[in-house]
Structure formats: C-alpha cells, structure tokens
Amino acid sequence: MGTMLRKIFIALRIVLTLAAALVLLYVLSFPDSIIPEDPRYEYMSGITAMDIKPWLWVAPLLLMEFFDVMGPKRNLVWFSAQFTVLLAGLIAWPVLEAQYPELMHPTFSYEDGKLSAGLGWFAVITFGSILFRGVLLSFLYKGPERADDSELNSVDAAVLDPSNARTVREIAAAPVRVKPRFLFGDADHGLIERFGIFMRRLVFRHRVHTALYTAAGVLLCGWFLFYPQPDEQQALQRDLSRMYDTHPCGKATTPAVHAAYRVMKYISDHEAFAGFDRKQAEEWLQLDKVNKHYRNSLRDESDRPLASVDDAFESRTRFLTVTDTRGRTAVLFIRTNAQGDRINITEVQDAGWNALMDDRRRRFGNDIDTRILSR
C-alpha cells in the first residue's frame, strides 16, 4: 500500500510539473497576451509591468521546481514534464504551421515570437537542465560509494584496535597468508547455458531498445521535416475560407482576422485587384458566400477611425474591414481612378494588436501630414 501511494504521489507531481511547464511555454511564446504593450507605460515612473514582463518566465519555472522538490525521484519528475511538453510541441509544430501559422510565427513584425520562439527557449531551458542536473549536480553531490563485498579488501575492526597492536617482529613471524581455493571437476554446463541465455537476452533487449529509439527519432524528424505544407495558392484558399468565420455575437474570430490580413497582404503585394471594379473584387474575395448582414458590415466604406492611422487627409477608400471581439482589425483600402469605377492600388492596414505601435504609427502619420500641409 505504501509503495502504491508513493507511485501515485510521484505521478501527481509529474502532472503538476507538466502543467507548470505548459504555463512556462505559454509565457515564453505569448508574453504580450499577459502584459500587453501600452503607451501609458512610457510616462510612468518607477517599476512598471513592462519592467517585469521580461522575467515572467521565472514564475512558472520556480513553480516547476516547487512541485519537483516535494518528494523523491526529482529528475524523473522534472524531465518527464519537460520532455513531454517539448515532444508535444515538436509534433504539433508542422500541423499548426500548415493550419494556423499565426500561432507559430508572428503575423506582424511587432508581435511576440509565438510558439516557434517559445519552443526554442524551452529547448534551451531543457538543455540547461540536462547540464545542470545530469552533469553538474551529479559531480558536486556524489552518492555514497558502494562497499566492496570482497573479503580480501575488508578489515575486521578488532585488527585496527590499538590494544591489539603488534610489533614488526611479531608481524614478520606470523604473516597473513591468503589460502587459495581451486575448483576442480567438470564444468556445470547447465549453469553456463543459462548464463549464455541471460546474456543473449540482455544484448537482444539492448538492440531492440536502440532500434525503437532510433525509429522514434527518425519518425519524429520525418514528421517535422516532411509534413505537407501548403504552397502560396493553397495557403490563400485556406485563408479565404477562414477569414469570414464569426463568433455567435457577429464579430470575426481572431484566426479569421489573421487570415484576412494575410489575404489582404497577398492582394496588396501582387496587385491582384489592379483594373478590377468593385463587383469583380467582391467576387474574388468570395463575399457572395457570406450572409448579407455580415457582408454589409465587412463592406462598409464609411469613414472609420483607426488607432494606427488618421485618414483625414487620405484619398483612399475603406473597402473591406474585418474586426474581432477585442477590436483587432485588418483593413483593405483601395485607390481608384478619376472616375472611381476601377481600382488602381490596394493597401492593407492593421490596428488594435499593439496599442504602443498603434500610437507611434498614428503620431508619425500625423507628423507627416502636418509637414505636408505646412508647405
């Protein structure tokens, strides 16, 4: 019963350490979701949340250590949690990169590093743990040496008793001689055969384990390197089908806004709408598949203030606007010919993802507009 409780306690510590390791991975991957950037921090004195932000990862790491030192088998608990998270991350990487790339890599240059950076730092921590726990601590805190069971290397305590001390003459007169023992007769072939079977089993088991570990490593590398990734057109079709996903409240989902931004970026980079009229652009965007009420909100061309830009002096038209429940927005602007019936240029704008960057871009744009008007 005691052994069973001990195993259950070790399993519970592994689960708790695993949960803390998942929190550590999240903190390393998405720090901006925990402490968002805010321009107000620039005007605050003393220690602010932005000063603490680079050290957020220390808290879950200490929590892992707390669960780890609660009992025995510390290396088993620690590395079981770390390798489980790292292995799961490597397996999920190519799937997420193919389906939800915004989770693996930043969509915008000012975003946090996402899971690609988080897994990289997590791997560094894991490697550091191997060096610290497996090498440094094992060297500094060696376990007790095992006693040698050989009778030739053992000394009775009575021999070391000073009251039984002998002179050199007495030792020379009665030296201690080891009486050799020889075994004669036929060998025990049954014992030899059983020993041979035992050794062959050990060798076979070692080879099987080596083959299994090698196969698992090859499969993992193959999965990571050769999982099918979409090409540019396949990624475009994936994003076109996802950019109109909505919550029950009628707002776009966050993956939908990421997908919409990627579609808009493709349109802008490839000048896909050059020479199109509005109806052709709507057909290209597959807006006919969207319900009428939501389509009207997406295609609203009225002036709308954005946190990242002031369009008061711009001659462009808001053509498509996708916004999620937290106000994060992707906007496709168009510039038309003099008659207003053909699209010449498309531009993409984001807002609501990073308040500090929105504020800086808006101020920079206002400075440029002020200089133009002052001429």
Coordinates of C-alpha atoms in Angstrom, one line a residue:
M1 CA 0.0 0.0 0.0
G2 CA 2.8 2.4 0.9
T3 CA 4.5 1.7 -2.5
M4 CA 1.3 2.4 -4.3
L5 CA 0.8 5.7 -2.5
R6 CA 4.4 6.6 -3.3
K7 CA 3.8 6.0 -7.0
I8 CA 0.6 7.9 -7.0
F9 CA 2.3 10.9 -5.3
I10 CA 5.1 10.8 -7.9
A11 CA 2.5 10.7 -10.8
L12 CA 0.7 13.6 -9.2
R13 CA 3.9 15.6 -9.0
I14 CA 4.6 14.8 -12.7
V15 CA 1.2 16.1 -13.7
L16 CA 1.6 19.3 -11.6
T17 CA 5.1 19.9 -13.0
L18 CA 3.8 19.2 -16.5
A19 CA 1.0 21.9 -16.0
A20 CA 3.6 24.4 -14.8
A21 CA 5.8 23.5 -17.9
L22 CA 2.9 24.3 -20.2
V23 CA 2.4 27.6 -18.5
L24 CA 6.1 28.3 -19.0
L25 CA 5.8 27.5 -22.7
Y26 CA 2.8 29.9 -23.0
V27 CA 4.7 32.7 -21.1
L28 CA 7.7 32.2 -23.4
S29 CA 5.5 32.2 -26.5
F30 CA 2.9 34.8 -25.9
P31 CA 4.1 37.4 -23.3
D32 CA 2.1 40.2 -25.0
S33 CA -1.2 38.4 -24.2
I34 CA -0.3 38.5 -20.5
I35 CA 1.1 42.1 -20.3
P36 CA 0.0 44.0 -23.5
E37 CA 2.1 46.9 -24.7
D38 CA 0.6 50.2 -23.7
P39 CA 1.9 53.8 -24.4
R40 CA 1.0 54.8 -20.9
Y41 CA 3.9 52.9 -19.5
E42 CA 6.3 55.3 -21.2
Y43 CA 5.1 58.1 -18.9
M44 CA 5.0 56.1 -15.6
S45 CA 7.9 56.4 -13.1
G46 CA 9.3 53.6 -11.0
I47 CA 8.9 49.9 -11.7
T48 CA 6.1 49.1 -14.2
A49 CA 4.6 46.0 -15.6
M50 CA 6.9 46.4 -18.7
D51 CA 9.9 46.0 -16.4
I52 CA 8.5 42.8 -15.0
K53 CA 7.5 41.4 -18.4
P54 CA 10.9 40.0 -19.5
W55 CA 11.1 38.0 -16.2
L56 CA 7.6 36.5 -16.3
W57 CA 9.0 33.1 -17.3
V58 CA 10.8 32.8 -13.9
A59 CA 7.5 32.3 -12.0
P60 CA 6.4 29.1 -13.8
L61 CA 10.0 27.8 -13.7
L62 CA 10.0 28.2 -9.9
L63 CA 6.6 26.6 -9.7
M64 CA 8.0 23.6 -11.6
E65 CA 10.9 23.5 -9.1
F66 CA 8.5 23.6 -6.2
F67 CA 6.5 20.6 -7.4
D68 CA 9.7 18.8 -8.2
V69 CA 11.3 19.1 -4.7
M70 CA 8.2 17.9 -2.9
G71 CA 9.4 14.3 -2.9
P72 CA 11.9 11.7 -4.3
K73 CA 12.7 10.9 -8.0
R74 CA 13.3 14.6 -8.8
N75 CA 15.0 14.1 -12.1
L76 CA 12.2 11.7 -13.2
V77 CA 9.5 14.2 -12.4
W78 CA 11.4 17.2 -13.9
F79 CA 12.5 15.6 -17.2
S80 CA 9.2 13.7 -17.7
A81 CA 7.4 17.1 -17.7
Q82 CA 9.9 18.9 -19.8
F83 CA 10.4 16.2 -22.5
T84 CA 6.6 15.7 -22.7
V85 CA 6.0 19.4 -23.5
L86 CA 8.9 19.6 -25.8
L87 CA 7.9 16.4 -27.7
A88 CA 4.3 17.6 -28.0
G89 CA 5.4 20.9 -29.3
L90 CA 7.6 19.4 -32.0
I91 CA 4.8 17.1 -33.1
A92 CA 2.3 20.0 -33.2
W93 CA 4.6 22.4 -34.9
P94 CA 4.1 21.3 -38.6
V95 CA 0.4 20.9 -38.1
L96 CA -0.1 24.4 -36.7
E97 CA 2.3 25.9 -39.3
A98 CA 0.1 24.4 -42.0
Q99 CA -3.3 25.2 -40.5
Y100 CA -2.8 28.1 -38.1
P101 CA 0.5 29.8 -38.9
E102 CA -0.3 32.8 -36.7
L103 CA 0.3 30.5 -33.6
M104 CA 3.8 29.5 -34.8
H105 CA 5.1 32.8 -36.3
P106 CA 4.2 36.4 -35.8
T107 CA 1.8 37.9 -38.3
F108 CA 3.2 41.4 -37.6
S109 CA 6.8 42.5 -37.0
Y110 CA 6.0 43.9 -33.6
E111 CA 4.2 40.8 -32.3
D112 CA 5.8 38.5 -29.7
G113 CA 7.7 35.4 -31.0
K114 CA 4.8 32.9 -30.8
L115 CA 5.4 29.2 -30.4
S116 CA 8.4 29.0 -32.7
A117 CA 10.3 31.3 -30.3
G118 CA 8.7 29.8 -27.2
L119 CA 9.7 26.2 -28.1
G120 CA 13.2 27.4 -28.9
W121 CA 13.7 29.0 -25.5
F122 CA 12.0 26.0 -23.9
A123 CA 14.6 23.7 -25.6
V124 CA 17.4 25.9 -24.3
I125 CA 16.0 25.6 -20.7
T126 CA 15.7 21.8 -21.2
F127 CA 19.3 21.5 -22.4
G128 CA 20.4 23.7 -19.5
S129 CA 18.6 21.4 -17.1
I130 CA 20.4 18.4 -18.5
L131 CA 23.8 20.1 -18.0
F132 CA 22.9 21.3 -14.5
R133 CA 21.1 18.3 -13.1
G134 CA 22.7 15.5 -15.0
V135 CA 26.3 16.7 -15.0
L136 CA 27.0 19.5 -12.5
L137 CA 24.9 18.3 -9.6
S138 CA 26.0 14.6 -10.2
F139 CA 29.6 15.8 -10.0
L140 CA 29.2 18.0 -6.9
Y141 CA 26.9 15.7 -4.9
K142 CA 28.1 12.2 -5.5
G143 CA 26.1 9.4 -3.9
P144 CA 27.7 7.1 -1.2
E145 CA 30.2 4.6 -2.7
R146 CA 29.1 1.0 -2.6
A147 CA 31.0 -1.1 -0.2
D148 CA 33.2 -3.8 -1.8
D149 CA 32.0 -7.3 -0.8
S150 CA 35.4 -8.9 -1.4
E151 CA 36.8 -10.5 1.8
L152 CA 40.3 -9.6 0.7
N153 CA 39.5 -5.9 0.9
S154 CA 37.7 -6.0 4.2
V155 CA 39.4 -5.5 7.6
D156 CA 37.9 -6.5 10.9
A157 CA 37.6 -3.7 13.4
A158 CA 39.5 -5.8 16.0
V159 CA 42.6 -5.6 13.8
L160 CA 42.5 -1.9 14.0
D161 CA 42.2 -1.8 17.8
P162 CA 45.3 -0.1 19.2
S163 CA 45.2 -2.5 22.2
N164 CA 45.9 -5.4 19.8
A165 CA 48.8 -3.7 18.1
R166 CA 51.8 -5.9 17.1
T167 CA 55.4 -5.1 16.6
V168 CA 57.1 -5.5 13.2
R169 CA 58.9 -8.6 14.6
E170 CA 55.6 -10.2 15.5
I171 CA 54.0 -9.4 12.2
A172 CA 57.0 -10.9 10.3
A173 CA 56.9 -14.0 12.5
A174 CA 53.2 -14.7 11.7
P175 CA 52.3 -13.2 8.3
V176 CA 48.8 -13.3 7.0
R177 CA 48.6 -15.6 4.0
V178 CA 45.6 -16.0 1.8
K179 CA 44.8 -19.6 1.2
P180 CA 43.9 -20.0 -2.5
R181 CA 40.9 -22.1 -3.4
F182 CA 40.7 -24.1 -6.6
L183 CA 37.7 -25.6 -8.1
F184 CA 38.3 -29.0 -9.8
G185 CA 35.9 -31.2 -11.7
D186 CA 33.6 -31.0 -14.7
A187 CA 32.1 -27.6 -15.6
D188 CA 28.4 -27.1 -14.9
H189 CA 27.2 -26.9 -18.5
G190 CA 23.6 -26.2 -17.4
L191 CA 24.8 -23.1 -15.5
I192 CA 26.9 -22.0 -18.4
E193 CA 24.0 -22.4 -20.8
R194 CA 21.6 -20.4 -18.5
F195 CA 24.2 -17.6 -18.2
G196 CA 24.6 -17.5 -22.0
I197 CA 20.8 -17.3 -22.5
F198 CA 20.7 -14.5 -19.9
M199 CA 23.5 -12.5 -21.7
R200 CA 21.9 -13.0 -25.1
R201 CA 18.6 -11.7 -23.7
L202 CA 20.4 -8.6 -22.4
V203 CA 22.0 -8.0 -25.8
F204 CA 18.7 -8.6 -27.6
R205 CA 16.9 -6.2 -25.3
H206 CA 19.6 -3.5 -25.7
R207 CA 19.4 -3.9 -29.5
V208 CA 15.6 -3.7 -29.5
H209 CA 15.6 -0.6 -27.3
T210 CA 18.2 1.0 -29.5
A211 CA 16.2 0.2 -32.7
L212 CA 13.0 1.6 -31.1
Y213 CA 14.6 4.8 -30.0
T214 CA 16.2 5.2 -33.4
A215 CA 12.9 4.6 -35.2
A216 CA 11.1 7.0 -33.0
G217 CA 13.8 9.7 -33.7
V218 CA 13.6 9.1 -37.4
L219 CA 9.8 9.2 -37.4
L220 CA 9.8 12.5 -35.4
C221 CA 12.3 14.1 -37.8
G222 CA 10.4 12.8 -40.8
W223 CA 7.1 14.2 -39.4
F224 CA 8.7 17.5 -38.6
L225 CA 10.5 17.9 -41.9
F226 CA 8.1 16.3 -44.4
Y227 CA 4.7 17.1 -43.1
P228 CA 2.9 18.6 -46.1
Q229 CA 2.9 22.4 -46.1
P230 CA 0.6 24.4 -48.3
D231 CA 2.0 26.4 -51.2
E232 CA 1.1 30.0 -51.8
Q233 CA -2.1 29.3 -53.6
Q234 CA -3.2 26.6 -51.1
A235 CA -2.5 29.0 -48.2
L236 CA -4.5 31.7 -50.0
Q237 CA -7.5 29.3 -50.4
R238 CA -7.2 28.3 -46.7
D239 CA -7.3 31.9 -45.6
L240 CA -10.1 32.8 -47.9
S241 CA -12.3 30.1 -46.4
R242 CA -11.4 31.1 -42.8
M243 CA -11.4 34.9 -43.0
Y244 CA -15.2 35.0 -42.6
D245 CA -15.5 32.8 -39.5
T246 CA -17.5 34.6 -36.8
H247 CA -18.5 34.3 -33.2
P248 CA -22.1 34.0 -32.3
C249 CA -22.0 37.7 -31.4
G250 CA -21.4 38.5 -35.1
K251 CA -17.7 39.5 -34.8
A252 CA -14.9 37.7 -36.5
T253 CA -12.8 35.2 -34.7
T254 CA -9.1 36.1 -34.1
P255 CA -7.9 33.4 -36.5
A256 CA -10.3 34.9 -39.1
V257 CA -8.7 38.4 -38.7
H258 CA -5.2 36.9 -39.1
A259 CA -6.4 35.0 -42.2
A260 CA -8.0 38.2 -43.5
Y261 CA -4.7 40.2 -43.1
R262 CA -2.8 37.5 -44.9
V263 CA -5.3 37.6 -47.8
M264 CA -5.1 41.4 -47.9
K265 CA -1.3 41.4 -47.8
Y266 CA -1.4 39.0 -50.8
I267 CA -3.8 41.3 -52.7
S268 CA -1.6 44.3 -52.0
D269 CA 1.7 42.6 -52.8
H270 CA 0.5 41.0 -56.0
E271 CA -1.7 43.9 -57.1
A272 CA -4.5 41.4 -57.6
F273 CA -7.2 44.0 -57.9
A274 CA -5.5 46.2 -60.4
G275 CA -8.1 47.1 -63.1
F276 CA -11.0 45.5 -61.2
D277 CA -14.3 47.1 -60.4
R278 CA -15.8 46.7 -57.0
K279 CA -18.0 43.8 -58.1
Q280 CA -15.1 41.8 -59.5
A281 CA -13.1 42.4 -56.3
E282 CA -16.1 41.2 -54.2
E283 CA -16.3 38.0 -56.4
W284 CA -12.5 37.4 -56.0
L285 CA -13.0 37.7 -52.2
Q286 CA -15.9 35.2 -52.3
L287 CA -18.1 37.7 -50.5
D288 CA -21.1 36.0 -52.1
K289 CA -20.7 33.1 -49.6
V290 CA -21.2 35.5 -46.6
N291 CA -24.6 36.2 -45.2
K292 CA -25.9 39.6 -46.2
H293 CA -25.9 41.3 -42.8
Y294 CA -22.3 40.4 -42.1
R295 CA -21.3 41.2 -45.7
N296 CA -22.7 44.7 -45.3
S297 CA -20.6 45.3 -42.2
L298 CA -17.5 44.0 -43.9
R299 CA -18.0 46.2 -47.0
D300 CA -18.9 49.4 -45.1
E301 CA -17.0 52.2 -46.8
S302 CA -17.9 55.0 -44.4
D303 CA -15.1 56.8 -42.5
R304 CA -13.9 54.9 -39.5
P305 CA -11.2 56.0 -37.2
L306 CA -8.3 53.5 -36.6
A307 CA -6.0 53.5 -33.7
S308 CA -3.0 53.2 -36.0
V309 CA -3.7 55.8 -38.6
D310 CA -5.6 59.1 -39.2
D311 CA -7.2 59.0 -42.6
A312 CA -8.4 62.6 -42.5
F313 CA -6.1 63.7 -45.3
E314 CA -6.1 60.4 -47.3
S315 CA -7.8 59.9 -50.6
R316 CA -8.3 56.1 -50.2
T317 CA -11.5 54.2 -49.6
R318 CA -12.1 51.5 -46.9
F319 CA -13.1 48.5 -49.0
L320 CA -13.0 45.5 -46.5
T321 CA -12.8 45.6 -42.7
V322 CA -12.6 42.5 -40.5
T323 CA -12.6 43.0 -36.7
D324 CA -12.7 40.5 -33.9
T325 CA -14.4 40.9 -30.4
R326 CA -11.3 42.6 -28.9
G327 CA -11.1 45.3 -31.6
R328 CA -8.2 43.8 -33.5
T329 CA -8.7 44.8 -37.1
A330 CA -7.4 44.2 -40.6
V331 CA -8.5 46.8 -43.3
L332 CA -8.1 46.7 -47.1
F333 CA -8.0 50.2 -48.6
I334 CA -8.4 50.9 -52.3
R335 CA -7.4 53.8 -54.5
T336 CA -9.4 54.2 -57.7
N337 CA -9.1 56.1 -61.0
A338 CA -10.5 59.5 -61.5
Q339 CA -13.9 58.1 -62.5
G340 CA -14.0 56.0 -59.3
D341 CA -15.1 52.8 -61.1
R342 CA -11.7 51.0 -61.4
I343 CA -9.2 50.0 -58.7
N344 CA -5.7 51.1 -59.2
I345 CA -3.9 50.4 -55.9
T346 CA -4.7 48.4 -52.8
E347 CA -3.3 49.0 -49.3
V348 CA -3.6 47.0 -46.1
Q349 CA -3.7 48.4 -42.6
D350 CA -3.8 46.7 -39.2
A351 CA -5.0 48.2 -35.9
G352 CA -5.7 47.1 -32.3
W353 CA -3.0 44.5 -32.0
N354 CA -0.4 46.6 -30.1
A355 CA -1.5 49.9 -28.5
L356 CA 2.1 51.2 -28.3
M357 CA 2.8 50.6 -32.0
D358 CA -0.6 52.0 -33.0
D359 CA 0.1 55.2 -31.0
R360 CA 3.6 55.5 -32.6
R361 CA 2.3 55.0 -36.1
R362 CA -0.6 57.4 -35.7
R363 CA 1.7 60.1 -34.3
F364 CA 4.2 59.5 -37.1
G365 CA 1.4 59.7 -39.7
N366 CA 0.1 62.9 -38.2
D367 CA 3.6 64.4 -38.2
I368 CA 3.9 63.7 -41.9
D369 CA 0.5 65.1 -42.7
T370 CA 1.4 68.3 -40.7
R371 CA 4.6 68.8 -42.7
I372 CA 2.8 68.3 -46.0
L373 CA 0.0 70.9 -45.0
S374 CA 2.6 73.4 -43.8
R375 CA 4.3 73.7 -47.1

